[in-house]
CSV table of C-alpha atoms and ligand atoms in Angstrom, one decimal:
chain,number,residue,atom,x,y,z
A,117,MET,CA,-58.9,49.9,-197.6
A,118,SER,CA,-61.2,47.0,-197.1
A,119,ASP,CA,-63.8,47.1,-194.4
A,120,SER,CA,-62.0,44.4,-192.4
A,121,ARG,CA,-58.8,46.6,-192.2
A,122,LYS,CA,-60.6,49.7,-191.0
A,123,PRO,CA,-59.8,50.7,-187.3
A,124,GLN,CA,-62.6,49.4,-185.1
A,125,THR,CA,-64.2,51.6,-182.4
A,126,VAL,CA,-63.9,49.7,-179.1
A,127,ILE,CA,-66.7,50.4,-176.7
A,128,PRO,CA,-65.5,49.8,-173.1
A,129,ILE,CA,-67.7,47.5,-171.2
A,130,GLN,CA,-68.9,49.0,-168.0
A,131,PRO,CA,-69.6,46.6,-165.2
A,132,LEU,CA,-73.0,46.9,-163.7
A,133,PHE,CA,-71.6,46.6,-160.2
A,134,ALA,CA,-68.3,47.8,-158.9
A,135,SER,CA,-67.2,45.9,-155.9
A,136,ASP,CA,-65.8,48.1,-153.1
A,137,PRO,CA,-62.3,47.4,-151.9
A,138,LYS,CA,-62.1,45.7,-148.5
A,139,VAL,CA,-61.9,48.1,-145.7
A,140,TYR,CA,-59.2,47.4,-143.0
A,141,PRO,CA,-60.0,49.9,-140.2
A,142,ARG,CA,-57.0,50.7,-138.1
A,143,SER,CA,-57.5,50.4,-134.4
A,144,ILE,CA,-57.7,53.7,-132.4
A,145,ARG,CA,-57.8,54.8,-128.8
A,146,GLY,CA,-59.5,58.0,-127.6
A,147,VAL,CA,-62.4,59.5,-125.8
A,148,PHE,CA,-65.0,58.6,-128.4
A,149,GLN,CA,-63.6,55.1,-128.8
A,150,ARG,CA,-64.1,54.6,-125.1
A,151,TRP,CA,-67.7,55.9,-125.4
A,152,ARG,CA,-68.3,53.4,-128.2
A,153,TRP,CA,-67.2,50.6,-125.9
A,154,VAL,CA,-69.3,51.8,-123.0
A,155,PHE,CA,-72.4,51.6,-125.3
A,156,ALA,CA,-71.3,48.3,-126.7
A,157,TRP,CA,-71.0,46.9,-123.2
A,158,LEU,CA,-74.3,48.4,-122.0
A,159,THR,CA,-76.3,47.2,-125.0
A,160,GLN,CA,-74.8,43.8,-125.0
A,161,ILE,CA,-75.2,43.3,-121.2
A,162,VAL,CA,-78.9,44.1,-121.7
A,163,PHE,CA,-79.3,41.9,-124.8
A,164,TYR,CA,-77.4,38.8,-123.5
A,165,GLY,CA,-78.5,39.1,-119.9
A,166,LEU,CA,-82.1,40.2,-119.9
A,167,CYS,CA,-83.5,37.0,-121.3
A,168,TRP,CA,-82.0,35.1,-118.3
A,169,LEU,CA,-83.6,37.4,-115.7
A,170,PRO,CA,-86.4,35.6,-113.8
A,171,TRP,CA,-89.5,37.5,-112.9
A,172,ASN,CA,-92.7,36.3,-111.1
A,173,GLY,CA,-91.5,32.7,-111.7
A,174,ARG,CA,-91.0,33.1,-115.4
A,175,GLN,CA,-88.7,34.9,-117.9
A,176,ALA,CA,-88.8,38.7,-117.4
A,177,VAL,CA,-89.0,39.5,-121.1
A,178,LEU,CA,-90.6,36.8,-123.3
A,179,PHE,CA,-92.4,37.2,-126.6
A,180,ASP,CA,-94.4,33.9,-126.6
A,181,LEU,CA,-95.8,33.9,-130.1
A,182,ASP,CA,-97.3,30.4,-129.7
A,183,ALA,CA,-99.4,31.5,-126.7
A,184,ARG,CA,-99.9,34.9,-128.3
A,185,ARG,CA,-98.7,36.6,-125.1
A,186,PHE,CA,-95.9,39.0,-124.5
A,187,TYR,CA,-94.4,39.2,-121.0
A,188,VAL,CA,-92.5,42.4,-120.2
A,189,PHE,CA,-91.7,42.4,-116.5
A,190,ASP,CA,-95.0,43.0,-114.7
A,191,PHE,CA,-97.0,43.4,-117.9
A,192,VAL,CA,-98.7,40.5,-119.7
A,193,LEU,CA,-99.7,41.8,-123.1
A,194,TRP,CA,-102.3,40.1,-125.3
A,195,PRO,CA,-103.2,40.5,-128.9
A,196,GLN,CA,-105.9,43.0,-127.7
A,197,ASP,CA,-103.0,45.2,-126.5
A,198,ILE,CA,-101.7,45.7,-130.1
A,199,ILE,CA,-102.4,49.4,-129.5
A,200,TYR,CA,-99.3,49.5,-127.3
A,201,LEU,CA,-97.2,48.1,-130.1
A,202,ALA,CA,-98.6,50.7,-132.5
A,203,VAL,CA,-97.9,53.5,-129.9
A,204,LEU,CA,-94.4,52.1,-129.4
A,205,LEU,CA,-93.7,52.3,-133.1
A,206,VAL,CA,-95.0,55.9,-133.3
A,207,LEU,CA,-92.8,56.8,-130.3
A,208,SER,CA,-89.8,55.2,-131.9
A,209,ALA,CA,-90.4,57.1,-135.1
A,210,LEU,CA,-90.8,60.4,-133.2
A,211,ALA,CA,-87.7,59.7,-131.2
A,212,LEU,CA,-85.8,58.9,-134.4
A,213,PHE,CA,-86.9,62.2,-136.0
A,214,LEU,CA,-86.0,64.2,-132.8
A,215,PHE,CA,-82.7,62.5,-132.2
A,216,THR,CA,-81.6,62.6,-135.8
A,217,THR,CA,-82.5,66.3,-136.2
A,218,VAL,CA,-80.5,67.2,-133.1
A,219,ALA,CA,-77.7,64.7,-133.0
A,220,GLY,CA,-77.4,63.3,-136.5
A,221,ARG,CA,-76.1,59.8,-136.7
A,222,LEU,CA,-75.2,59.2,-133.0
A,223,TRP,CA,-77.4,56.1,-133.0
A,224,CYS,CA,-75.5,54.7,-136.0
A,225,GLY,CA,-72.1,55.4,-134.5
A,226,TYR,CA,-72.7,54.1,-130.9
A,227,THR,CA,-75.6,51.8,-130.5
A,228,CYS,CA,-76.8,50.4,-133.8
A,229,PRO,CA,-76.4,46.6,-133.6
A,230,GLN,CA,-74.6,46.6,-137.0
A,231,THR,CA,-72.0,49.0,-135.5
A,232,VAL,CA,-71.7,47.2,-132.2
A,233,TYR,CA,-71.3,43.7,-133.7
A,234,THR,CA,-68.9,45.0,-136.3
A,235,GLU,CA,-66.9,46.5,-133.5
A,236,LEU,CA,-66.9,43.2,-131.6
A,237,PHE,CA,-65.9,41.2,-134.7
A,238,LEU,CA,-63.2,43.7,-135.5
A,239,TRP,CA,-61.9,43.4,-131.9
A,240,ILE,CA,-61.6,39.6,-132.4
A,241,GLU,CA,-60.0,40.1,-135.8
A,242,HIS,CA,-57.5,42.6,-134.4
A,243,HIS,CA,-56.5,40.3,-131.5
A,244,ILE,CA,-56.0,37.3,-133.8
A,245,GLU,CA,-54.7,38.7,-137.0
A,246,GLY,CA,-53.2,42.0,-135.8
A,247,ASP,CA,-53.8,45.6,-136.7
A,248,ARG,CA,-54.5,47.1,-140.2
A,249,PRO,CA,-51.0,46.6,-141.7
A,250,GLN,CA,-50.7,43.0,-140.4
A,251,ARG,CA,-54.2,42.1,-141.7
A,252,MET,CA,-53.5,43.6,-145.1
A,253,LYS,CA,-50.2,41.7,-145.3
A,254,LEU,CA,-51.9,38.5,-144.2
A,255,ASP,CA,-54.6,38.8,-146.8
A,256,ALA,CA,-52.1,39.5,-149.6
A,257,ALA,CA,-49.8,36.6,-148.5
A,258,PRO,CA,-50.1,33.2,-150.2
A,259,TRP,CA,-51.8,30.5,-148.1
A,260,SER,CA,-49.6,28.9,-145.5
A,261,ALA,CA,-50.1,26.9,-142.3
A,262,ARG,CA,-49.9,30.2,-140.2
A,263,LYS,CA,-52.4,32.0,-142.4
A,264,LEU,CA,-54.7,29.0,-142.3
A,265,GLY,CA,-54.4,28.7,-138.5
A,266,LEU,CA,-55.1,32.5,-138.0
A,267,LYS,CA,-58.1,32.4,-140.3
A,268,VAL,CA,-59.6,29.2,-138.7
A,269,ALA,CA,-59.1,30.8,-135.2
A,270,LYS,CA,-60.8,34.1,-136.3
A,271,HIS,CA,-63.7,32.4,-138.0
A,272,GLY,CA,-64.1,30.0,-135.2
A,273,ALA,CA,-64.3,32.8,-132.6
A,274,TRP,CA,-66.7,34.7,-134.9
A,275,LEU,CA,-68.9,31.7,-135.3
A,276,VAL,CA,-69.1,31.1,-131.5
A,277,LEU,CA,-70.2,34.8,-131.0
A,278,ALA,CA,-72.6,34.6,-133.9
A,279,LEU,CA,-74.2,31.4,-132.7
A,280,TRP,CA,-74.5,32.7,-129.1
A,281,THR,CA,-76.2,35.8,-130.5
A,282,GLY,CA,-78.6,33.7,-132.6
A,283,PHE,CA,-79.3,31.5,-129.5
A,284,THR,CA,-79.9,34.6,-127.3
A,285,PHE,CA,-82.2,36.1,-129.9
A,286,VAL,CA,-84.4,33.0,-130.1
A,287,GLY,CA,-84.3,32.9,-126.3
A,288,TYR,CA,-86.6,36.0,-126.3
A,289,PHE,CA,-89.3,34.0,-128.2
A,290,THR,CA,-88.8,30.5,-126.5
A,291,PRO,CA,-88.0,30.3,-122.7
A,292,ILE,CA,-84.2,30.5,-122.8
A,293,ARG,CA,-83.6,28.0,-120.0
A,294,GLU,CA,-85.7,25.4,-121.9
A,295,LEU,CA,-83.9,26.3,-125.1
A,296,ALA,CA,-80.5,25.8,-123.4
A,297,SER,CA,-81.5,22.5,-121.9
A,298,ALA,CA,-82.9,21.3,-125.3
A,299,MET,CA,-79.6,22.4,-127.0
A,300,LEU,CA,-77.5,20.6,-124.4
A,301,ASN,CA,-79.6,17.4,-124.9
A,302,LEU,CA,-79.5,17.8,-128.7
A,303,SER,CA,-83.3,17.9,-128.7
A,304,LEU,CA,-83.9,21.4,-130.3
A,305,SER,CA,-87.0,21.4,-132.5
A,306,GLY,CA,-86.5,22.0,-136.2
A,307,TRP,CA,-87.8,25.6,-136.1
A,308,GLU,CA,-85.6,26.4,-133.1
A,309,THR,CA,-82.6,25.0,-134.9
A,310,PHE,CA,-83.5,27.0,-138.0
A,311,TRP,CA,-83.9,30.3,-136.3
A,312,VAL,CA,-80.7,29.9,-134.1
A,313,LEU,CA,-78.7,29.2,-137.3
A,314,PHE,CA,-80.5,31.9,-139.3
A,315,TYR,CA,-79.8,34.7,-136.8
A,316,GLY,CA,-76.3,33.3,-136.2
A,317,ALA,CA,-75.6,33.3,-139.9
A,318,ALA,CA,-77.0,36.8,-140.2
A,319,THR,CA,-74.7,38.1,-137.4
A,320,TYR,CA,-71.7,36.3,-138.9
A,321,GLY,CA,-72.4,37.6,-142.4
A,322,ASN,CA,-73.3,41.2,-141.4
A,323,ALA,CA,-70.6,41.8,-138.9
A,324,GLY,CA,-67.9,39.7,-140.4
A,325,PHE,CA,-68.3,40.4,-144.1
A,326,MET,CA,-71.0,42.9,-145.0
A,327,ARG,CA,-69.9,45.5,-142.4
A,328,GLU,CA,-70.0,49.0,-143.9
A,329,GLN,CA,-71.9,47.7,-147.0
A,330,MET,CA,-75.0,47.3,-144.8
A,331,CYS,CA,-74.9,51.0,-143.9
A,332,LYS,CA,-74.0,52.1,-147.4
A,333,TYR,CA,-76.5,50.1,-149.4
A,334,ILE,CA,-79.0,48.3,-147.3
A,335,CYS,CA,-80.0,50.2,-144.2
A,336,PRO,CA,-83.1,52.3,-145.0
A,337,TYR,CA,-82.4,54.7,-142.1
A,338,ALA,CA,-79.0,55.7,-143.6
A,339,GLN,CA,-80.8,56.5,-146.9
A,340,PHE,CA,-83.5,58.8,-145.6
A,341,GLN,CA,-82.0,60.4,-142.6
A,342,PHE,CA,-80.5,63.3,-144.5
A,343,VAL,CA,-84.0,64.5,-145.0
A,344,MET,CA,-84.1,65.1,-141.3
A,345,PHE,CA,-80.8,66.9,-141.3
A,346,ASP,CA,-80.6,70.7,-141.3
A,347,PRO,CA,-77.6,73.1,-141.0
A,348,ASP,CA,-77.8,73.0,-137.2
A,349,THR,CA,-77.7,69.2,-136.9
A,350,LEU,CA,-74.7,67.8,-135.1
A,351,ILE,CA,-72.3,66.0,-137.5
A,352,VAL,CA,-68.7,64.8,-137.5
A,353,ALA,CA,-67.0,67.5,-139.6
A,354,TYR,CA,-63.6,68.4,-140.9
A,355,ASP,CA,-62.8,72.1,-140.3
A,356,GLU,CA,-61.7,73.0,-143.9
A,357,LYS,CA,-61.0,76.6,-143.1
A,358,ARG,CA,-58.5,75.5,-140.5
A,359,GLY,CA,-57.1,72.5,-142.2
A,360,GLU,CA,-56.5,73.6,-145.8
A,361,PRO,CA,-54.2,73.8,-147.6
A,362,ARG,CA,-53.2,70.5,-146.3
A,363,GLY,CA,-49.7,69.1,-146.6
A,364,GLY,CA,-46.9,67.2,-144.9
A,365,ARG,CA,-44.4,69.1,-142.8
A,366,SER,CA,-42.1,68.6,-139.9
A,367,LYS,CA,-43.2,69.3,-136.3
A,368,LYS,CA,-40.9,72.3,-136.2
A,369,VAL,CA,-42.5,74.1,-139.2
A,370,VAL,CA,-45.0,76.9,-138.4
A,371,PRO,CA,-47.8,76.2,-140.8
A,372,ALA,CA,-48.7,79.8,-141.4
A,373,GLU,CA,-45.2,80.6,-142.5
A,374,LYS,CA,-45.4,77.9,-145.2
A,375,GLY,CA,-49.0,78.9,-146.2
A,376,LEU,CA,-50.3,75.6,-144.8
A,377,GLY,CA,-53.4,74.7,-142.8
A,378,ASP,CA,-53.3,72.3,-139.9
A,379,CYS,CA,-54.0,69.1,-141.8
A,380,ILE,CA,-50.7,67.3,-142.3
A,381,ASP,CA,-52.3,64.9,-144.8
A,382,CYS,CA,-51.3,61.9,-142.8
A,383,SER,CA,-54.5,60.0,-143.9
A,384,ILE,CA,-54.9,58.4,-140.4
A,385,CYS,CA,-58.4,59.7,-140.3
A,386,VAL,CA,-59.1,57.6,-143.4
A,387,GLN,CA,-57.3,54.5,-142.1
A,388,VAL,CA,-59.4,54.3,-138.9
A,389,CYS,CA,-62.7,54.9,-140.7
A,390,PRO,CA,-64.9,51.8,-140.6
A,391,THR,CA,-66.6,52.8,-143.8
A,392,GLY,CA,-63.3,53.7,-145.6
A,393,ILE,CA,-64.2,57.3,-146.4
A,394,ASP,CA,-62.3,60.5,-146.2
A,395,ILE,CA,-64.2,63.0,-143.9
A,396,ARG,CA,-62.2,65.8,-145.5
A,397,ASP,CA,-64.4,65.4,-148.6
A,398,GLY,CA,-67.3,66.8,-146.6
A,399,LEU,CA,-70.5,65.2,-145.2
A,400,GLN,CA,-71.2,61.9,-146.9
A,401,LEU,CA,-74.0,59.3,-146.7
A,402,GLU,CA,-71.4,56.7,-145.8
A,403,CYS,CA,-70.4,58.5,-142.6
A,404,ILE,CA,-71.9,56.7,-139.6
A,405,GLY,CA,-70.8,59.4,-137.1
A,406,CYS,CA,-68.7,57.0,-135.1
A,407,ALA,CA,-66.1,59.7,-134.4
A,408,ALA,CA,-63.1,57.4,-134.9
A,409,CYS,CA,-61.6,60.0,-137.2
A,410,ILE,CA,-61.9,62.6,-134.4
A,411,ASP,CA,-59.9,60.4,-132.0
A,412,ALA,CA,-57.3,59.7,-134.7
A,413,CYS,CA,-56.9,63.4,-135.7
A,414,ASP,CA,-56.8,64.6,-132.1
A,415,GLN,CA,-53.8,62.3,-131.5
A,416,VAL,CA,-52.1,63.7,-134.6
A,417,MET,CA,-52.8,67.3,-133.4
A,418,ASP,CA,-51.4,66.4,-130.0
A,419,ARG,CA,-48.2,65.1,-131.6
A,420,MET,CA,-47.9,68.2,-133.7
A,421,ASN,CA,-48.7,70.5,-130.7
A,422,TYR,CA,-51.7,71.9,-132.6
A,423,PRO,CA,-55.0,72.5,-130.9
A,424,ARG,CA,-57.4,69.5,-131.0
A,425,GLY,CA,-60.6,69.6,-133.0
A,426,LEU,CA,-59.5,69.8,-136.6
A,427,ILE,CA,-62.2,67.1,-137.0
A,428,ARG,CA,-64.9,67.5,-134.4
A,429,TYR,CA,-68.6,67.3,-133.7
A,430,SER,CA,-70.0,70.5,-135.0
A,431,THR,CA,-72.8,71.8,-137.3
A,432,GLU,CA,-72.7,73.2,-140.8
A,433,ASN,CA,-73.7,76.6,-139.5
A,434,ALA,CA,-71.2,76.5,-136.7
A,435,LEU,CA,-68.3,75.7,-139.1
A,436,LYS,CA,-69.4,78.5,-141.5
A,437,ASN,CA,-69.9,81.1,-138.8
A,438,ARG,CA,-67.1,79.9,-136.4
A,439,SER,CA,-69.8,79.6,-133.7
A,440,SER,CA,-68.9,78.7,-130.1
A,441,ARG,CA,-70.2,75.6,-128.4
A,442,ALA,CA,-72.7,77.7,-126.5
A,443,THR,CA,-74.2,78.9,-129.8
A,444,ILE,CA,-74.4,75.3,-131.1
A,445,ILE,CA,-76.3,74.3,-127.9
A,446,LYS,CA,-78.6,77.3,-128.2
A,447,ARG,CA,-79.4,76.6,-131.8
A,448,SER,CA,-80.3,73.0,-131.0
A,449,MET,CA,-83.4,74.4,-129.3
A,450,ARG,CA,-84.9,75.4,-132.7
A,451,PRO,CA,-88.7,75.3,-133.4
A,452,ARG,CA,-88.6,72.0,-135.3
A,453,VAL,CA,-86.8,70.3,-132.3
A,454,LEU,CA,-89.2,71.9,-129.8
A,455,ILE,CA,-92.3,70.6,-131.8
A,456,TYR,CA,-90.8,67.1,-132.0
A,457,SER,CA,-90.0,67.2,-128.3
A,458,VAL,CA,-93.4,68.4,-127.2
A,459,VAL,CA,-95.2,65.8,-129.3
A,460,PHE,CA,-92.9,63.0,-128.2
A,461,LEU,CA,-93.0,63.8,-124.5
A,462,SER,CA,-96.8,64.2,-124.6
A,463,LEU,CA,-97.3,60.9,-126.2
A,464,LEU,CA,-94.8,59.3,-123.9
A,465,ALA,CA,-96.6,60.7,-120.8
A,466,VAL,CA,-100.0,59.5,-122.1
A,467,THR,CA,-98.6,56.0,-122.8
A,468,VAL,CA,-96.9,55.7,-119.4
A,469,TRP,CA,-100.1,56.9,-117.7
A,470,THR,CA,-102.3,54.5,-119.7
A,471,LEU,CA,-100.0,51.6,-118.9
A,472,ALA,CA,-99.9,52.5,-115.2
A,473,MET,CA,-103.8,52.7,-115.1
A,474,ARG,CA,-104.2,49.6,-117.2
A,475,VAL,CA,-106.9,47.2,-115.8
A,476,PRO,CA,-105.6,43.6,-115.9
A,477,VAL,CA,-108.9,42.2,-117.2
A,478,LYS,CA,-110.3,42.2,-120.7
A,479,LEU,CA,-113.6,41.1,-122.1
A,480,ASP,CA,-114.5,39.9,-125.6
A,481,ILE,CA,-118.1,39.3,-126.5
A,482,GLU,CA,-119.5,37.4,-129.4
A,483,ARG,CA,-123.1,36.9,-130.1
A,484,ASP,CA,-124.3,33.3,-130.3
A,485,ARG,CA,-124.6,32.7,-134.1
A,486,ALA,CA,-127.1,29.8,-133.8
A,487,ALA,CA,-130.1,32.0,-133.0
A,488,LEU,CA,-130.6,35.8,-132.6
A,489,ALA,CA,-133.3,35.4,-129.9
A,490,THR,CA,-135.3,32.6,-128.4
A,491,GLU,CA,-138.4,32.5,-126.2
A,492,THR,CA,-138.1,30.7,-122.9
A,493,THR,CA,-140.8,28.5,-121.3
A,494,GLU,CA,-141.6,31.5,-119.0
A,495,GLY,CA,-142.2,33.7,-122.0
A,496,SER,CA,-139.0,35.8,-121.7
A,497,ILE,CA,-136.9,36.7,-124.7
A,498,GLU,CA,-133.4,35.3,-124.4
A,499,ASN,CA,-130.2,36.2,-126.3
A,500,ALA,CA,-127.0,34.2,-125.8
A,501,PHE,CA,-123.5,35.6,-125.8
A,502,GLN,CA,-120.1,34.0,-125.8
A,503,LEU,CA,-117.9,35.8,-123.3
A,504,GLN,CA,-114.1,35.4,-123.2
A,505,VAL,CA,-112.6,36.9,-120.0
A,506,ILE,CA,-108.8,37.5,-120.1
A,507,ASN,CA,-106.9,37.7,-116.9
A,508,ALA,CA,-103.8,39.8,-117.8
A,509,SER,CA,-102.4,39.6,-114.3
A,510,GLU,CA,-100.2,37.0,-112.8
A,511,GLN,CA,-102.7,35.9,-110.0
A,512,PRO,CA,-105.7,33.7,-110.6
A,513,ARG,CA,-108.9,35.7,-110.2
A,514,LEU,CA,-112.6,35.0,-109.6
A,515,PHE,CA,-114.8,37.2,-111.8
A,516,ALA,CA,-118.5,37.9,-111.6
A,517,VAL,CA,-120.5,38.9,-114.7
A,518,THR,CA,-123.4,41.3,-114.7
A,519,VAL,CA,-125.5,42.8,-117.4
A,520,ALA,CA,-127.3,46.2,-117.6
A,521,GLY,CA,-128.8,48.8,-120.1
A,522,ILE,CA,-132.4,47.7,-120.3
A,523,ASP,CA,-135.1,47.7,-117.6
A,524,SER,CA,-135.7,44.1,-116.4
A,525,ILE,CA,-132.6,42.7,-118.2
A,526,HIS,CA,-131.0,39.9,-116.2
A,527,LEU,CA,-128.8,36.8,-116.6
A,528,SER,CA,-130.6,33.5,-116.6
A,529,ALA,CA,-128.4,32.4,-113.7
A,530,PRO,CA,-125.6,34.1,-111.7
A,531,LEU,CA,-122.4,33.7,-113.7
A,532,GLU,CA,-118.9,33.5,-112.2
A,533,LEU,CA,-115.6,32.4,-113.7
A,534,VAL,CA,-112.3,31.4,-112.2
A,535,VAL,CA,-109.6,32.6,-114.6
A,536,PRO,CA,-106.0,31.3,-114.0
A,537,ALA,CA,-103.1,33.7,-114.0
A,538,ALA,CA,-102.2,35.1,-117.5
A,539,ALA,CA,-104.9,33.0,-119.1
A,540,SER,CA,-108.4,33.3,-120.4
A,541,ALA,CA,-111.8,31.5,-119.8
A,542,SER,CA,-115.0,31.4,-121.7
A,543,ALA,CA,-118.6,31.1,-120.7
A,544,THR,CA,-122.0,31.5,-122.3
A,545,ALA,CA,-124.1,34.3,-120.9
A,546,ARG,CA,-127.9,33.9,-121.3
A,547,VAL,CA,-129.5,37.3,-121.1
A,548,ARG,CA,-133.3,37.7,-120.6
A,549,VAL,CA,-135.8,40.5,-121.0
A,550,GLU,CA,-139.4,40.4,-120.1
A,551,PRO,CA,-141.8,40.3,-123.1
A,552,GLY,CA,-143.3,43.6,-124.0
A,553,ALA,CA,-140.5,45.6,-122.2
A,554,LEU,CA,-139.0,46.6,-125.6
A,555,HIS,CA,-140.1,47.3,-129.1
A,556,GLY,CA,-138.6,45.0,-131.8
A,557,GLY,CA,-135.0,45.6,-133.0
A,558,SER,CA,-131.5,45.9,-131.6
A,559,HIS,CA,-130.9,47.6,-128.2
A,560,PRO,CA,-127.6,48.6,-126.6
A,561,ILE,CA,-126.7,46.7,-123.4
A,562,ARG,CA,-123.5,46.5,-121.2
A,563,PHE,CA,-121.7,43.5,-119.7
A,564,THR,CA,-119.5,44.1,-116.7
A,565,VAL,CA,-116.9,41.7,-115.4
A,566,VAL,CA,-115.7,42.5,-111.9
A,567,ASP,CA,-113.1,40.8,-109.7
A,568,VAL,CA,-115.0,39.4,-106.7
A,569,ASP,CA,-112.1,40.0,-104.3
A,570,ARG,CA,-111.0,43.4,-105.7
A,571,PRO,CA,-114.0,45.2,-107.1
A,572,GLU,CA,-111.9,48.0,-108.4
A,573,ILE,CA,-110.7,45.6,-111.1
A,574,SER,CA,-113.5,45.5,-113.6
A,575,VAL,CA,-114.2,46.0,-117.2
A,576,THR,CA,-117.3,46.9,-119.1
A,577,GLU,CA,-118.0,46.2,-122.8
A,578,ASP,CA,-121.0,47.1,-125.0
A,579,ALA,CA,-123.2,44.6,-126.8
A,580,ARG,CA,-126.6,44.6,-128.5
A,581,PHE,CA,-129.8,42.8,-127.4
A,582,TRP,CA,-132.0,41.6,-130.2
A,583,MET,CA,-135.8,41.8,-129.6
A,584,PRO,CA,-137.8,39.9,-132.3
B,1472,LIG,S1,-55.9,62.8,-139.3
B,1472,LIG,FE1,-56.1,65.0,-139.2
B,1472,LIG,S2,-54.1,65.7,-139.9
B,1472,LIG,FE2,-54.2,63.6,-140.6
B,1472,LIG,S3,-55.1,63.7,-142.6
B,1472,LIG,FE3,-56.8,63.4,-141.2
B,1472,LIG,S4,-57.5,65.5,-140.9
B,1472,LIG,FE4,-55.4,65.7,-141.7
B,1473,LIG,S1,-65.8,59.6,-141.4
B,1473,LIG,FE1,-65.3,59.6,-139.3
B,1473,LIG,S2,-67.2,59.6,-138.2
B,1473,LIG,FE2,-67.6,59.1,-140.3
B,1473,LIG,S3,-67.6,56.9,-140.4
B,1473,LIG,FE3,-65.6,57.5,-140.9
B,1473,LIG,S4,-64.5,57.5,-139.0
B,1473,LIG,FE4,-66.6,57.4,-138.5
């Protein structure tokens, strides 16, 4: 046999990426679905509404990056307040550890923006194209005037919601009323237009198309949260002991007599799942803990006259040991949780106390770089400092500057500054010391800035006086 007639070994080509089939979640009603809508409403009322709330004659929450000032209700935060941002990040991380250890993925299932916007987009899709079977049929059907009309209506509604979301998001960084009026007058700046379109496109893409892919492949929280899970963490779980062996049967059949468990293998729990997984295969990374499968299965159990809870919120230990709800609650108070709670609550208390005690004035001191020290005509030694006084309150204030720390130290002339609300003012402070009062070198001194009308509002900062 010649080489060319020998049978060839065919090596199958494996694709680098396998595209996931599109998920068509079936709509569902139930206790947890209502809770998901409650959280969707609450979070979206806050998100879409807060930026319109006026406060002290300005927007209540505004992150003014140009002016490098963050307004959060009564607080005006400056770059010098970056510590609060750092503390906020630490608090968020601790809250995440604590919450995930106790309650698993409740955040993902109820309040994560990806979940909430997917839910809103699905609601629109459901009302325009119909429920799962109609949507699957429509997608499989050839293009027609009806299909085109439905798709245009759906994408039009999605785009309106997405652009409104992008506009609202930008409205936290640019005063939203000015943004709205610029938009109506078609005079948005290039950057404003870009960011509105960018966030609008991100919402449209993530909630309309990416959906569960974001949770499965992109969200970092989904990838590492299992590290925080332990056998007592609350999860959405299928009770295998009760459900298996699964199988179809009529309502009149007593499962035990047929050697069956309570799962009738109707697959409705799979059809309602927004990530398209089968919870009966056990805990999976793709499960966002939305509990749609609990609502679905409870309805099936009701129809079959079986007790509810074949799929339920539980823990690995509780399923294994058939533990009661009281035991689950008791075990949630485990050492790891208590440590996280103590650290989180302590840091939160310190932060709240620090914010409440925060003095609304800040002082930045810079030494005059032109000369370390000069001798005045009277023979005193003079150092010059550039002071920047920041008024972090929303009333204009008159501040007086004093200096101390060395005998005979004084300012060349009384120094007062009027600082407008939420603004800063600079002045040069000329500090003098009598000759011979100090040996040569650098000496610690203190500047104090005090509100003339309210002396309890003051700040003191250290500096150094240079004696030649
Ligand atoms: S909905 Fe319940 S009964 Fe139906 S397949 Fe899922 S677990 Fe089984
Ligand atoms: S398995 Fe259940 S809880 Fe998990 S994502 Fe699917 S429907 Fe939601």
